[in-house]
Coordinates of C-alpha atoms and ligand atoms in Angstrom, one line a residue:
X1 CA 82.3 135.5 73.7
X2 CA 83.9 134.8 76.8
X3 CA 86.9 136.7 79.3
X4 CA 89.5 133.6 79.0
X5 CA 90.8 130.7 77.4
X6 CA 92.8 128.7 79.4
X7 CA 95.2 126.0 77.6
X8 CA 95.9 123.0 79.8
X9 CA 94.1 121.8 83.1
X10 CA 97.5 120.7 85.8
X11 CA 97.7 122.8 88.9
X12 CA 98.2 125.8 87.0
X13 CA 95.1 125.7 84.6
X14 CA 92.8 124.6 87.8
X15 CA 94.1 127.8 89.9
X16 CA 93.9 129.9 87.5
X17 CA 90.1 128.9 86.6
X18 CA 89.5 128.7 90.3
X19 CA 90.2 132.6 90.2
X20 CA 88.4 133.2 87.3
X21 CA 85.7 131.8 88.7
X22 CA 85.9 133.5 92.4
X23 CA 86.2 137.0 90.3
X24 CA 82.6 136.6 87.9
X25 CA 84.3 135.3 85.1
X26 CA 83.4 133.2 82.2
X27 CA 86.2 130.5 80.3
X28 CA 86.4 128.0 78.3
X29 CA 89.6 125.0 78.9
X30 CA 91.5 123.5 76.1
X31 CA 93.7 120.9 77.8
X32 CA 94.9 117.1 76.3
X33 CA 96.4 114.5 78.2
X34 CA 100.1 114.9 76.9
X35 CA 101.5 116.4 80.3
X36 CA 101.1 114.2 83.2
X37 CA 103.4 116.3 86.8
X38 CA 99.9 117.1 88.2
X39 CA 98.7 113.8 87.4
X40 CA 101.3 111.7 88.8
X41 CA 102.6 114.3 91.8
X42 CA 103.5 113.5 95.2
X43 CA 101.3 116.3 96.1
X44 CA 103.1 117.2 99.2
X45 CA 103.2 120.5 100.3
X46 CA 106.0 121.3 102.6
X47 CA 108.1 124.5 102.8
X48 CA 111.1 123.2 103.8
X49 CA 114.2 121.7 102.2
X50 CA 114.4 118.8 103.8
X51 CA 118.6 118.4 102.6
X52 CA 119.6 122.2 103.9
X53 CA 116.8 122.8 106.5
X54 CA 116.3 126.2 104.4
X55 CA 112.3 127.4 103.5
X56 CA 111.7 127.4 100.1
X57 CA 110.8 129.9 98.1
X58 CA 108.0 133.0 100.1
X59 CA 106.7 128.6 101.0
X60 CA 105.4 130.1 104.7
X61 CA 103.1 132.8 102.7
X62 CA 102.4 130.8 99.8
X63 CA 101.1 127.6 102.5
X64 CA 98.9 130.5 104.0
X65 CA 96.9 130.8 100.9
X66 CA 97.4 127.1 99.6
X67 CA 95.7 125.8 102.8
X68 CA 92.1 127.8 101.9
X69 CA 92.6 127.5 98.1
X70 CA 91.9 123.4 98.9
X71 CA 89.4 123.4 101.5
X72 CA 87.3 125.6 99.2
X73 CA 88.1 123.5 96.0
X74 CA 86.8 120.4 98.7
X75 CA 83.8 122.4 99.2
X76 CA 82.6 122.7 95.8
X77 CA 83.9 119.7 94.6
X78 CA 82.5 117.7 97.7
X79 CA 85.9 115.2 98.0
X80 CA 88.7 115.2 99.9
X81 CA 91.8 116.3 98.5
X82 CA 94.1 117.9 101.7
X83 CA 95.5 115.3 103.9
X84 CA 97.5 116.8 106.7
X85 CA 100.2 114.5 107.4
X86 CA 103.9 115.6 109.8
X87 CA 106.6 114.6 107.5
X88 CA 109.3 113.1 109.1
X89 CA 113.0 113.5 108.6
X90 CA 114.9 110.9 109.1
X91 CA 118.5 111.5 110.4
X92 CA 121.3 109.9 109.1
X93 CA 123.8 110.9 112.0
X94 CA 124.0 113.1 115.5
X95 CA 125.1 115.9 113.1
X96 CA 122.7 116.2 111.4
X97 CA 120.2 116.0 114.5
X98 CA 122.7 119.2 115.6
X99 CA 121.7 121.1 112.4
X100 CA 118.3 120.3 112.5
X101 CA 118.1 122.0 115.9
X102 CA 120.2 124.9 115.0
X103 CA 117.9 125.8 111.9
X104 CA 114.8 125.0 114.0
X105 CA 116.3 128.4 115.8
X106 CA 115.9 130.5 112.5
X107 CA 112.9 132.5 112.2
X108 CA 110.2 131.0 110.1
X109 CA 112.0 127.6 110.3
X110 CA 110.9 128.0 114.0
X111 CA 107.1 127.6 112.6
X112 CA 107.5 124.3 110.8
X113 CA 110.3 122.2 112.2
X114 CA 109.9 120.8 116.2
X115 CA 112.4 120.4 118.3
X116 CA 112.1 117.0 119.6
X117 CA 114.0 114.0 118.4
X118 CA 111.2 111.7 117.7
X119 CA 112.9 108.3 117.9
X120 CA 111.4 105.1 115.6
X121 CA 109.4 103.0 117.0
X122 CA 108.1 101.1 113.4
X123 CA 109.8 97.9 113.5
X124 CA 109.4 98.3 109.8
X125 CA 111.9 100.9 109.6
X126 CA 115.3 101.6 110.3
X127 CA 116.4 104.8 111.6
X128 CA 118.6 104.2 114.5
X129 CA 118.9 108.3 115.0
X130 CA 115.5 109.1 115.0
X131 CA 113.1 111.6 113.5
X132 CA 112.5 115.6 113.0
X133 CA 109.1 116.5 112.6
X134 CA 108.0 118.8 109.9
X135 CA 104.6 120.4 111.2
X136 CA 101.6 122.1 109.1
X137 CA 102.6 119.3 106.3
X138 CA 100.2 117.4 103.6
X139 CA 99.5 116.1 100.8
X140 CA 96.9 117.2 98.3
X141 CA 95.2 113.9 95.8
X142 CA 95.9 115.7 92.4
X143 CA 94.8 113.4 90.8
X144 CA 91.1 112.9 92.7
X145 CA 91.6 116.9 91.9
X146 CA 92.1 116.7 88.2
X147 CA 89.4 113.9 87.8
X148 CA 87.1 116.2 90.0
X149 CA 87.6 119.3 88.2
X150 CA 87.2 117.9 84.9
X151 CA 83.6 116.6 85.6
X152 CA 82.8 119.6 87.0
X153 CA 84.3 121.7 83.8
X154 CA 82.8 119.3 81.2
X155 CA 79.1 119.6 83.4
X156 CA 79.1 123.3 83.3
X157 CA 80.4 123.1 79.7
X158 CA 83.7 124.4 80.1
X159 CA 85.9 122.0 78.7
X160 CA 87.1 120.7 75.8
X161 CA 89.5 118.0 75.2
X162 CA 92.0 118.1 72.8
X163 CA 95.3 118.9 71.8
X164 CA 95.3 123.3 71.2
X165 CA 96.1 123.8 67.4
X166 CA 97.7 126.9 66.9
X167 CA 96.9 126.8 63.1
X168 CA 93.2 127.6 64.2
X169 CA 94.5 131.2 66.7
X170 CA 93.5 134.3 65.4
X171 CA 95.2 137.4 67.6
X172 CA 93.7 140.2 67.0
X173 CA 94.1 143.7 69.4
X174 CA 91.8 143.6 71.5
X175 CA 90.3 139.2 71.3
X176 CA 91.9 136.7 70.7
X177 CA 89.7 133.6 68.6
X178 CA 90.0 129.8 68.4
X179 CA 88.1 127.8 66.3
X180 CA 84.8 128.7 67.4
X181 CA 85.2 130.5 70.6
X182 CA 85.9 133.9 71.2
X183 CA 87.6 135.2 74.7
X184 CA 89.5 138.5 75.5
X185 CA 92.4 137.1 76.8
X186 CA 94.2 133.5 76.4
X187 CA 96.4 132.0 79.2
X188 CA 98.5 129.2 78.5
X189 CA 99.1 126.7 81.4
X190 CA 100.6 123.9 79.8
X191 CA 103.2 122.6 81.9
X192 CA 106.2 121.0 79.5
X193 CA 104.5 121.4 76.8
X194 CA 105.3 125.4 76.5
X195 CA 107.9 124.1 75.1
X196 CA 106.3 123.6 71.6
X197 CA 104.3 126.9 72.3
X198 CA 105.3 129.4 68.9
X199 CA 104.6 132.1 71.2
X200 CA 106.4 131.3 74.7
X201 CA 108.4 128.9 73.5
X202 CA 112.0 131.1 74.0
X203 CA 111.2 130.8 77.9
X204 CA 114.0 129.1 79.5
X205 CA 111.4 125.9 80.4
X206 CA 114.4 123.1 81.1
X207 CA 111.6 120.2 82.1
X208 CA 113.2 117.6 85.1
X209 CA 111.8 114.3 84.7
X210 CA 110.2 112.2 88.0
X211 CA 109.1 109.4 88.2
X212 CA 107.5 107.6 91.6
X213 CA 105.9 104.0 92.8
X214 CA 103.6 102.9 94.3
X215 CA 103.5 100.2 96.8
X216 CA 101.4 97.6 98.9
X217 CA 102.8 97.1 102.0
X218 CA 100.3 95.8 104.7
X219 CA 103.4 95.4 107.4
X220 CA 104.5 99.1 107.1
X221 CA 101.7 100.7 109.3
X222 CA 102.9 103.9 108.6
X223 CA 100.8 107.3 109.0
X224 CA 103.5 110.0 108.5
X225 CA 105.8 111.0 105.7
X226 CA 109.3 109.5 105.6
X227 CA 111.6 111.4 104.5
X228 CA 115.3 109.4 104.0
X229 CA 117.0 109.2 100.7
X230 CA 113.2 108.9 99.4
X231 CA 109.7 109.6 100.1
X232 CA 107.4 107.3 101.5
X233 CA 103.9 108.8 101.8
X234 CA 100.4 107.1 103.0
X235 CA 97.8 106.6 100.5
X236 CA 94.7 105.0 101.5
X237 CA 94.5 100.7 101.8
X238 CA 98.1 100.0 102.8
X239 CA 99.2 101.4 99.7
X240 CA 102.6 104.0 99.8
X241 CA 104.4 106.6 97.0
X242 CA 107.7 106.0 97.0
X243 CA 109.9 109.0 95.3
X244 CA 111.1 110.9 93.5
X245 CA 113.8 110.8 91.0
X246 CA 115.2 114.0 89.2
X247 CA 117.1 113.3 85.7
X248 CA 117.5 116.0 83.0
X249 CA 118.0 114.1 79.4
X250 CA 115.3 112.2 78.8
X251 CA 112.2 114.1 78.5
X252 CA 109.5 111.7 78.1
X253 CA 106.4 110.9 80.3
X254 CA 108.0 107.0 80.2
X255 CA 108.8 105.4 83.7
X256 CA 112.4 103.7 82.9
X257 CA 113.4 100.3 85.1
X258 CA 116.2 102.5 85.1
X259 CA 114.7 105.1 88.1
X260 CA 112.4 102.0 89.4
X261 CA 115.7 100.0 90.4
X262 CA 116.8 103.5 91.5
X263 CA 113.5 103.9 94.3
X264 CA 114.0 100.4 94.8
X265 CA 117.3 100.7 95.8
X266 CA 116.9 103.9 97.5
X267 CA 114.4 102.6 100.1
X268 CA 115.8 99.2 100.9
X269 CA 118.3 101.1 102.8
X270 CA 115.4 101.9 105.7
X271 CA 112.3 100.4 104.5
X272 CA 112.5 96.7 106.2
X273 CA 109.7 95.1 105.5
X274 CA 108.0 92.9 102.6
X275 CA 105.7 95.1 99.7
X276 CA 105.1 94.4 96.5
X277 CA 105.2 97.5 93.5
X278 CA 101.4 98.2 92.4
X279 CA 102.0 101.0 89.8
X280 CA 104.6 102.7 88.5
X281 CA 104.3 106.9 87.3
X282 CA 106.6 109.4 85.8
X283 CA 105.9 112.8 84.5
X284 CA 107.8 116.3 83.7
X285 CA 108.1 118.9 86.1
X286 CA 108.2 122.4 85.1
X287 CA 111.5 124.0 85.7
X288 CA 112.9 127.0 85.0
X289 CA 116.3 127.8 84.6
X290 CA 116.5 130.6 87.6
X291 CA 113.9 128.0 89.6
X292 CA 111.8 130.8 89.3
X293 CA 108.0 130.6 88.2
X294 CA 107.7 131.8 85.0
X295 CA 104.4 134.3 85.2
X296 CA 103.0 137.3 82.8
X297 CA 102.2 138.5 79.3
X298 CA 103.7 138.1 76.2
X299 CA 106.6 140.6 74.8
X300 CA 104.5 141.8 72.0
X301 CA 100.9 140.6 72.1
X302 CA 99.0 141.8 74.6
X303 CA 95.9 139.6 75.1
X304 CA 98.7 136.6 75.9
X305 CA 99.9 134.9 79.6
X306 CA 102.0 132.2 80.6
X307 CA 101.4 130.1 83.6
X308 CA 103.8 128.1 84.1
X309 CA 107.2 127.2 86.0
X310 CA 106.1 125.5 89.4
X311 CA 109.2 123.0 89.3
X312 CA 108.6 120.4 92.1
X313 CA 106.3 122.9 94.0
X314 CA 103.0 123.5 91.7
X315 CA 100.6 123.0 95.2
X316 CA 101.8 125.9 96.8
X317 CA 102.5 127.8 94.4
X318 CA 99.4 127.4 92.2
X319 CA 97.4 129.3 94.3
X320 CA 99.8 131.9 95.0
X321 CA 100.9 132.7 91.0
X322 CA 97.3 132.1 90.3
X323 CA 96.4 135.1 92.4
X324 CA 99.4 137.0 91.0
X325 CA 98.5 136.8 86.9
X326 CA 94.8 137.8 87.9
X327 CA 95.8 140.5 89.5
X328 CA 98.7 141.7 86.9
X329 CA 95.9 141.3 84.7
X330 CA 92.2 142.3 85.3
X331 CA 93.7 144.6 88.6
X332 CA 96.7 146.2 87.2
X333 CA 98.8 145.3 90.5
X334 CA 102.5 144.4 90.0
X335 CA 104.2 141.1 89.3
X336 CA 106.2 139.8 91.5
X337 CA 109.6 140.9 89.6
X338 CA 111.1 137.2 90.7
X339 CA 108.7 135.2 88.2
X340 CA 107.4 137.8 86.1
X341 CA 108.8 137.2 82.8
X342 CA 109.9 140.3 82.0
X343 CA 113.3 138.6 83.2
X344 CA 113.5 137.2 80.1
X345 CA 112.0 139.8 77.2
X346 CA 116.2 140.3 75.9
X347 CA 115.7 136.4 74.8
X348 CA 112.5 137.3 73.0
X349 CA 114.2 139.8 70.8
X350 CA 117.8 137.9 70.4
X351 CA 115.6 134.6 69.4
Ligands
LIG1 C1 107.2 112.9 90.1 C2 106.8 113.9 90.0 C3 106.4 114.2 91.6 C4 106.1 115.1 92.0 N1 105.4 115.8 93.3 C5 105.4 116.8 93.6 C6 105.0 117.1 94.4 O1 105.2 115.8 96.3 N2 104.5 118.3 95.5 C7 104.8 119.3 94.5 O2 103.7 120.5 94.9 N3 104.7 119.2 93.3 C8 105.1 117.8 92.5 N4 105.7 117.6 91.5 C9 105.5 118.6 90.9 C10 104.3 119.5 90.0 O3 103.6 118.2 89.4 C11 104.0 120.5 89.3 O4 104.6 121.6 89.9 C12 102.7 121.0 88.8 O5 102.4 119.4 88.1 C13 102.8 121.4 87.0 O6 101.5 121.7 87.0 P1 101.2 122.5 85.6 O7 99.6 122.6 85.9 O8 102.2 123.9 85.3 O9 102.0 121.2 85.1 P2 101.1 120.2 84.0 O10 100.8 119.2 85.2 O11 101.8 119.8 83.3 O12 100.0 120.8 83.3 C14 99.9 121.1 81.9 C15 98.4 120.6 81.1 O13 98.7 120.9 80.0 C16 97.9 119.9 79.1 N5 99.1 120.9 77.7 C17 99.7 120.6 77.6 N6 100.4 121.7 76.6 C18 99.2 121.4 76.1 C19 98.6 121.4 73.9 N7 99.5 121.6 73.3 N8 97.6 121.7 74.6 C20 96.4 120.8 75.2 N9 97.0 120.7 76.3 C21 97.8 120.8 77.0 C22 99.0 119.2 79.6 O14 98.2 117.7 78.8 C23 98.1 119.2 81.0 O15 96.9 119.0 81.0 C24 106.2 116.5 91.1 C25 106.2 116.2 89.9 C26 106.6 115.0 89.4 C27 107.1 114.5 88.0

């Protein structure tokens, strides 16, 4: 008998496992490779929406919790995960510079937006109007995180690699059993895989496909994240992530020629040096109709829970939403109503 079964090992599953461990709870994780959002993510943590120069939802508070969360994981797993990198937002015009200055005066944004215009001194970039700098930002190496976390769980005997078989689940009033595992509670953290879930499939998860390129560009020599029509994010060995696309129809994890061309076209508007594409990846972001996470207890089954809907900000939302869910289950705290799935209970009964 364990306290929890956690289904899914992306950013949601990992952050929930961490809260469980911190609180001395036992658990088993069941996961497959059917969804890959966390695996392919750019991993950026940036609280500012750079299209409109506004703060993302509760982002400052989430970031304050996320930083120590990933630092602790680095120590526990013995890997580097957090690469602190400023984001330089390329200005398209003088008007945009002015909008930036206005924004940098607003509460909260003033902590993140530098009031200096950074002139471009990289000959590989075309940016005549310079950049605005976002501070306290960076990148989590999500691929390294998943790889290390998997082997950590394997070593502790808590890892089961398989597609969750709903026919093998039975639910009673105070336990759930799945094959030979008996647990007090079960949390589904399956990203876009939630669509196939007979218990939580009623939730309005849309899914937005994203694709990224990895390029090798030895002459680029850029240590900051550059945000123009696409991001370039520095990695090791002169490689950079370039992304991402947003597509609402295609729900597969297959990279497409169309998105590759779109990314290359956008990249060519500011990158002026030679480069080679060395990889191309795709995944489905678990996006929700009202752009808020999906967290909470099943309307009828008291021991089934969901942790999902992190959209395009899983790195920052994961630690926050996981702690909220744990405190809700174990300490009877109220869930943040904006992410509580109770807002869709009517939908469950009308289905
Ligand atoms: C191209 C791209 C770029 C992104 N860039 C960023 C970024 O820079 N910063 C940021 O914060 N976020 C970014 N995101 C968003 C981020 O990736 C997501 O918010 C986050 O990864 C969602 O995590 P998750 O654990 O909910 O889902 P997932 O990562 O999809 O994980 C779900 C897990 O559940 C497993 N699973 C699903 N169904 C089953 C089943 N039936 N049985 C067993 N296992 C199952 C899956 O295989 C997977 O392991 C990006 C996403 C994409 C696609």
